[in-house]
């Protein structure tokens, strides 16, 4: 993954950033990691709302939350909400867990996909659809498991930006940048990262993430990341 100082200066083929999606992980009957009365699903929603307030209030960029209440969503439903939003980036918020209490720190991941479509796997195919006045138009339908493939370079850049911004605000994991075959991201048709904000299984981090100060620092970091990514994506500084 490129370090912050080696990020591309711009992505000239991408439109200016006018909207983003923030995905609060889990929800409803899927609480995520739970320690005592602290549930991942509520922390992710609280931080997502803070990010929305900052980004919309200070930048005028529209923010779509995949959920704004305590309800379950599948990975496909989250991807559909994102892909229908015409947004320019996707931040999926989560908390981490480990078998022992010592693991700590935030981390950022982006999707790992095969460079080429595996043999026998579905590929993007054109479809002819009727248009107005007897015309026809051709559209290319991309299977959702391939949607992220065209955004891997930009997702890597976004991950680097988010990691650098988080590092300024909160403790980081020894492996703060990761690449993995993440189901939460593969169907998202835009630059996308998954943010593990802290380890809820670490008592000190659990106490911190439940408080407003830590949540505000995470939200500030993600806001700063949006500002920086907007610059390399072709928007104003």
Tab-separated table of C-alpha atoms in Angstrom:
chain	number	residue	atom	x	y	z
A	1	UNK	CA	0.000	0.000	0.000
A	2	UNK	CA	1.408	3.409	-0.869
A	3	UNK	CA	2.534	5.524	2.035
A	4	UNK	CA	0.987	8.947	2.460
A	5	UNK	CA	3.940	10.743	0.863
A	6	UNK	CA	3.769	8.601	-2.300
A	7	UNK	CA	0.067	9.041	-3.004
A	8	UNK	CA	-0.839	9.998	-6.562
A	9	UNK	CA	-1.302	13.736	-6.976
A	10	UNK	CA	-4.681	13.229	-8.616
A	11	UNK	CA	-7.014	10.807	-10.347
A	12	UNK	CA	-7.830	12.799	-13.500
A	13	UNK	CA	-10.504	10.351	-14.648
A	14	UNK	CA	-12.560	10.763	-11.474
A	15	UNK	CA	-15.180	13.489	-10.947
A	16	UNK	CA	-14.871	15.963	-8.100
A	17	UNK	CA	-15.982	14.518	-4.771
A	18	UNK	CA	-19.560	15.666	-4.128
A	19	UNK	CA	-20.950	12.848	-1.987
A	20	UNK	CA	-19.655	10.045	0.217
A	21	UNK	CA	-21.075	6.980	1.947
A	22	UNK	CA	-20.420	6.075	5.573
A	23	UNK	CA	-21.371	2.530	6.526
A	24	UNK	CA	-21.957	1.882	10.260
A	25	UNK	CA	-21.126	-1.802	10.640
A	26	UNK	CA	-23.588	-4.366	12.013
A	27	UNK	CA	-27.030	-3.403	13.364
A	28	UNK	CA	-30.313	-4.925	14.512
A	29	UNK	CA	-29.933	-8.524	15.626
A	30	UNK	CA	-26.253	-8.398	14.621
A	31	UNK	CA	-24.585	-6.402	17.419
A	32	UNK	CA	-21.026	-7.065	16.283
A	33	UNK	CA	-18.443	-7.196	19.048
A	34	UNK	CA	-20.087	-6.710	22.442
A	35	UNK	CA	-18.342	-6.128	25.764
A	36	UNK	CA	-20.629	-5.501	28.708
A	37	UNK	CA	-23.088	-2.824	27.622
A	38	UNK	CA	-20.860	-1.595	24.790
A	39	UNK	CA	-22.004	-2.855	21.384
A	40	UNK	CA	-20.105	-2.340	18.154
A	41	UNK	CA	-23.320	-1.593	16.255
A	42	UNK	CA	-24.047	1.482	18.384
A	43	UNK	CA	-20.486	2.837	18.405
A	44	UNK	CA	-20.246	2.612	14.617
A	45	UNK	CA	-23.561	4.445	14.228
A	46	UNK	CA	-22.561	7.157	16.700
A	47	UNK	CA	-19.266	7.808	14.900
A	48	UNK	CA	-20.938	7.702	11.473
A	49	UNK	CA	-23.369	10.413	12.553
A	50	UNK	CA	-20.477	12.538	13.803
A	51	UNK	CA	-18.689	12.151	10.472
A	52	UNK	CA	-21.844	13.123	8.592
A	53	UNK	CA	-22.286	16.266	10.685
A	54	UNK	CA	-18.679	17.333	10.083
A	55	UNK	CA	-18.531	16.589	6.362
A	56	UNK	CA	-21.911	18.081	5.496
A	57	UNK	CA	-21.526	21.039	7.843
A	58	UNK	CA	-17.983	22.047	6.898
A	59	UNK	CA	-17.564	20.811	3.332
A	60	UNK	CA	-21.082	20.813	1.930
A	61	UNK	CA	-20.506	17.255	0.709
A	62	UNK	CA	-23.587	15.044	0.972
A	63	UNK	CA	-23.181	12.025	3.249
A	64	UNK	CA	-25.300	8.892	2.885
A	65	UNK	CA	-25.407	6.532	5.861
A	66	UNK	CA	-26.186	2.952	4.892
A	67	UNK	CA	-28.259	2.842	8.068
A	68	UNK	CA	-29.366	5.641	10.381
A	69	UNK	CA	-31.084	3.418	12.907
A	70	UNK	CA	-30.582	0.097	14.659
A	71	UNK	CA	-31.465	-2.353	11.898
A	72	UNK	CA	-29.682	-5.223	10.162
A	73	UNK	CA	-28.279	-4.885	6.650
A	74	UNK	CA	-26.625	-7.507	4.486
A	75	UNK	CA	-23.407	-6.761	2.623
A	76	UNK	CA	-25.381	-6.598	-0.629
A	77	UNK	CA	-27.879	-4.144	0.857
A	78	UNK	CA	-25.032	-1.927	2.030
A	79	UNK	CA	-23.416	-2.078	-1.409
A	80	UNK	CA	-26.746	-1.262	-3.072
A	81	UNK	CA	-27.243	1.776	-0.836
A	82	UNK	CA	-23.740	2.940	-1.693
A	83	UNK	CA	-23.929	2.264	-5.418
A	84	UNK	CA	-27.284	4.039	-5.732
A	85	UNK	CA	-25.941	7.162	-4.029
A	86	UNK	CA	-23.615	8.374	-6.818
A	87	UNK	CA	-20.972	8.905	-4.133
A	88	UNK	CA	-17.221	9.108	-4.597
A	89	UNK	CA	-15.961	7.094	-1.631
A	90	UNK	CA	-17.134	4.534	0.929
A	91	UNK	CA	-16.035	4.268	4.572
A	92	UNK	CA	-17.165	1.150	6.456
A	93	UNK	CA	-16.814	1.566	10.231
A	94	UNK	CA	-16.112	-1.319	12.594
A	95	UNK	CA	-14.483	-2.279	15.877
A	96	UNK	CA	-11.935	-5.055	16.165
A	97	UNK	CA	-11.687	-8.020	18.529
A	98	UNK	CA	-9.017	-10.483	19.606
A	99	UNK	CA	-8.802	-13.549	21.836
A	100	UNK	CA	-6.633	-11.702	24.349
A	101	UNK	CA	-6.987	-8.245	25.902
A	102	UNK	CA	-3.615	-6.863	24.792
A	103	UNK	CA	-4.328	-6.209	21.095
A	104	UNK	CA	-4.999	-2.542	20.441
A	105	UNK	CA	-5.030	0.193	17.855
A	106	UNK	CA	-6.888	1.296	14.760
A	107	UNK	CA	-6.356	-0.204	11.311
A	108	UNK	CA	-7.527	0.428	7.749
A	109	UNK	CA	-8.119	-2.215	5.084
A	110	UNK	CA	-9.034	-2.263	1.420
A	111	UNK	CA	-10.216	-5.132	-0.746
A	112	UNK	CA	-7.889	-7.748	-2.173
A	113	UNK	CA	-9.149	-9.059	-5.514
A	114	UNK	CA	-7.575	-11.222	-8.186
A	115	UNK	CA	-6.063	-9.144	-11.000
A	116	UNK	CA	-7.912	-11.126	-13.654
A	117	UNK	CA	-11.352	-12.657	-13.636
A	118	UNK	CA	-10.978	-16.347	-12.666
A	119	UNK	CA	-11.831	-18.887	-15.314
A	120	UNK	CA	-15.545	-19.576	-15.268
A	121	UNK	CA	-16.368	-16.528	-13.142
A	122	UNK	CA	-18.968	-14.056	-14.376
A	123	UNK	CA	-17.596	-11.062	-16.250
A	124	UNK	CA	-18.990	-7.722	-17.304
A	125	UNK	CA	-21.226	-8.177	-20.342
A	126	UNK	CA	-23.060	-5.654	-22.546
A	127	UNK	CA	-26.854	-5.668	-22.651
A	128	UNK	CA	-29.015	-3.876	-25.218
A	129	UNK	CA	-31.988	-2.062	-23.665
A	130	UNK	CA	-34.832	-0.164	-25.342
A	131	UNK	CA	-34.623	3.636	-25.310
A	132	UNK	CA	-37.036	6.452	-26.160
A	133	UNK	CA	-38.608	6.792	-29.610
A	134	UNK	CA	-37.656	3.292	-30.664
A	135	UNK	CA	-33.951	3.747	-29.991
A	136	UNK	CA	-31.744	1.305	-28.144
A	137	UNK	CA	-28.851	1.753	-25.751
A	138	UNK	CA	-26.118	-0.594	-24.635
A	139	UNK	CA	-25.173	-0.823	-20.973
A	140	UNK	CA	-22.542	-2.960	-19.322
A	141	UNK	CA	-23.710	-4.910	-16.302
A	142	UNK	CA	-20.928	-5.607	-13.827
A	143	UNK	CA	-21.458	-8.456	-11.326
A	144	UNK	CA	-21.262	-7.096	-7.798
A	145	UNK	CA	-18.395	-9.384	-6.891
A	146	UNK	CA	-16.387	-7.508	-9.539
A	147	UNK	CA	-17.571	-3.983	-8.705
A	148	UNK	CA	-14.555	-3.035	-6.585
A	149	UNK	CA	-12.054	-4.300	-9.144
A	150	UNK	CA	-11.873	-1.043	-11.073
A	151	UNK	CA	-11.194	0.976	-7.923
A	152	UNK	CA	-8.352	-0.915	-6.246
A	153	UNK	CA	-5.695	1.734	-6.942
A	154	UNK	CA	-7.935	4.513	-5.650
A	155	UNK	CA	-8.983	2.393	-2.666
A	156	UNK	CA	-5.323	1.844	-1.797
A	157	UNK	CA	-4.747	5.586	-1.973
A	158	UNK	CA	-7.818	6.228	0.173
A	159	UNK	CA	-6.585	3.684	2.728
A	160	UNK	CA	-3.261	5.488	2.940
A	161	UNK	CA	-4.995	8.834	3.461
A	162	UNK	CA	-7.306	7.449	6.160
A	163	UNK	CA	-4.459	5.692	7.985
A	164	UNK	CA	-2.368	8.863	8.042
A	165	UNK	CA	-5.293	10.922	9.353
A	166	UNK	CA	-6.131	8.377	12.063
A	167	UNK	CA	-2.493	8.209	13.140
A	168	UNK	CA	-2.677	11.898	14.041
A	169	UNK	CA	-5.617	11.308	16.389
A	170	UNK	CA	-5.709	7.789	17.879
A	171	UNK	CA	-3.385	4.848	18.686
A	172	UNK	CA	-2.701	2.604	15.709
A	173	UNK	CA	-2.327	-1.155	15.396
A	174	UNK	CA	1.155	-2.574	14.702
A	175	UNK	CA	-0.273	-3.468	11.251
A	176	UNK	CA	-2.317	-0.369	10.476
A	177	UNK	CA	-2.673	-0.937	6.714
A	178	UNK	CA	-4.096	-4.187	5.434
A	179	UNK	CA	-5.383	-5.750	2.245
A	180	UNK	CA	-7.879	-8.597	2.471
A	181	UNK	CA	-10.771	-10.203	0.529
A	182	UNK	CA	-13.414	-8.229	2.426
A	183	UNK	CA	-17.020	-9.101	1.606
A	184	UNK	CA	-18.107	-5.700	2.922
A	185	UNK	CA	-16.196	-3.958	0.118
A	186	UNK	CA	-16.195	-6.204	-2.957
A	187	UNK	CA	-19.623	-5.084	-4.187
A	188	UNK	CA	-18.970	-1.372	-3.744
A	189	UNK	CA	-18.525	0.484	-7.038
A	190	UNK	CA	-16.288	3.309	-5.751
A	191	UNK	CA	-13.055	3.682	-3.754
A	192	UNK	CA	-13.756	1.909	-0.469
A	193	UNK	CA	-12.037	1.094	2.810
A	194	UNK	CA	-12.924	-0.624	6.058
A	195	UNK	CA	-11.878	1.167	9.254
A	196	UNK	CA	-11.325	-0.777	12.485
A	197	UNK	CA	-11.430	2.086	14.986
A	198	UNK	CA	-10.155	0.221	18.071
A	199	UNK	CA	-10.158	-3.160	19.822
A	200	UNK	CA	-13.267	-3.529	21.934
A	201	UNK	CA	-11.683	-6.553	23.623
A	202	UNK	CA	-8.970	-4.288	25.048
A	203	UNK	CA	-10.351	-2.873	28.340
A	204	UNK	CA	-8.613	0.492	27.981
A	205	UNK	CA	-9.742	0.916	24.386
A	206	UNK	CA	-13.276	-0.228	25.214
A	207	UNK	CA	-13.535	2.467	27.879
A	208	UNK	CA	-12.110	5.052	25.481
A	209	UNK	CA	-14.261	4.256	22.449
A	210	UNK	CA	-17.412	4.426	24.570
A	211	UNK	CA	-16.586	8.048	25.399
A	212	UNK	CA	-17.310	11.153	23.366
A	213	UNK	CA	-13.684	12.314	23.222
A	214	UNK	CA	-12.386	9.212	21.423
A	215	UNK	CA	-15.370	9.129	19.081
A	216	UNK	CA	-14.825	12.799	18.258
A	217	UNK	CA	-11.162	12.191	17.487
A	218	UNK	CA	-12.019	9.324	15.151
A	219	UNK	CA	-14.649	11.461	13.429
A	220	UNK	CA	-12.189	14.353	13.116
A	221	UNK	CA	-9.638	12.001	11.566
A	222	UNK	CA	-12.132	10.687	9.030
A	223	UNK	CA	-13.219	14.234	8.198
A	224	UNK	CA	-9.577	15.191	7.610
A	225	UNK	CA	-9.163	12.123	5.412
A	226	UNK	CA	-12.125	13.190	3.273
A	227	UNK	CA	-10.601	16.665	2.882
A	228	UNK	CA	-7.247	15.224	1.805
A	229	UNK	CA	-8.733	12.613	-0.499
A	230	UNK	CA	-10.933	15.249	-2.135
A	231	UNK	CA	-7.758	17.080	-3.127
A	232	UNK	CA	-6.185	14.088	-4.880
A	233	UNK	CA	-9.541	13.139	-6.409
A	234	UNK	CA	-9.728	16.466	-8.204
A	235	UNK	CA	-11.669	18.675	-5.803
A	236	UNK	CA	-10.716	21.926	-4.064
A	237	UNK	CA	-8.047	21.776	-1.333
